[in-house]
Amino acid sequence: VGLVVGIDGDDTLWHNEKVFSVVEERFRELLQPLVPAGTDLHAELTETERANLPILGYGVKAFTLSMIETAVRVAASPVPAAVLAELVAEGKRMHSLPVELLTAVEVTLPVIADRWRVVLITKGDLLHQEAKVARSGLLHAIHDVQVVSEKDPDTYRRVLDRAGVDPADFVMVGDSLRSDIVPVLAIGGRGIHVPGFRVWELDQADRHPEPAERWCQVPSFADVPGALERFDCIR
Ligand SMILES: [Mg+2]
């Protein structure tokens, strides 16, 4: 049995944070005239998202509800229905945007899938993530897709158990140290960190992943096969 390669979707295979940052900018434009001077709309929205995370989880639907909740909470007067309608429309629009692949993914993922078993492990709304996988045009280079609600050690253990994969044979590739690397090291797997456009502040690691010899960082997705080969020979 060779290595099994877990690969993250958002900001590892395709752009995601970029989409959120554009919509958040629109949110701030819409709300600015309605809130008291000095209101930090980004901080207020992040605060709402943080509080909602355990209830609503990750993804666009949670983000849309958090925008509406923040608007209603911080506005000095009732929020016009037209503003709320536009926030809802922005959220819906996010679901149907084309999937924009990151550099080198289209060429490199098939190279990886030719040699190792590839499991896409992504968190967020089930329907939206499935649609993004389908729209990405990458299905031919993915052996299995797992949409999970949280990326913690228990989740990874469950996914690997079901697939009959020993964590020692598992390498996770992703842009988030907190979600893709730290929990995988915790169950005895390995990690390849490919830094993305930015990491959402609620998805940042509060500590450096340990042990250091079981993960590495590469500058681009194009470097992942080389890093996997190195892991392949030290198994
Ligand atoms: Mg990601």
Coordinates of N, CA, C and O and ligand atoms in Angstrom, one line a residue, residues 8-12 151 174-176 180 203, ligand 1:
D8 N -6.8 19.4 0.5 CA -7.8 20.4 0.9 C -8.3 21.0 -0.4 O -7.6 21.1 -1.4
G9 N -9.6 21.6 -0.4 CA -10.1 22.2 -1.6 C -9.9 23.8 -1.6 O -9.1 24.3 -2.4
D10 N -10.6 24.4 -0.6 CA -10.6 25.9 -0.6 C -9.2 26.5 -0.4 O -8.6 26.2 0.6
D11 N -8.7 27.3 -1.3 CA -7.4 27.9 -1.2 C -6.2 27.0 -1.3 O -5.1 27.4 -1.0
T12 N -6.5 25.7 -1.6 CA -5.4 24.8 -1.9 C -5.6 24.4 -3.4 O -4.6 24.5 -4.2
K151 N -12.4 20.1 10.8 CA -11.2 19.4 10.5 C -10.4 19.3 11.8 O -9.5 20.1 12.1
G174 N -2.5 21.1 2.3 CA -3.4 22.1 2.4 C -2.8 23.5 2.8 O -1.6 23.6 3.1
D175 N -3.6 24.5 2.7 CA -3.1 25.9 2.9 C -3.3 26.3 4.4 O -2.7 27.4 4.8
S176 N -4.0 25.6 5.2 CA -4.2 26.0 6.6 C -3.5 25.1 7.6 O -3.8 23.9 7.7
D180 N -5.4 21.7 8.3 CA -4.9 20.7 7.4 C -3.6 20.0 7.9 O -3.3 18.9 7.5
D203 N -9.3 30.7 11.1 CA -8.7 29.4 10.7 C -7.2 29.5 10.8 O -6.5 28.7 10.2
Ligands
MG1 MG -8.2 25.6 2.7

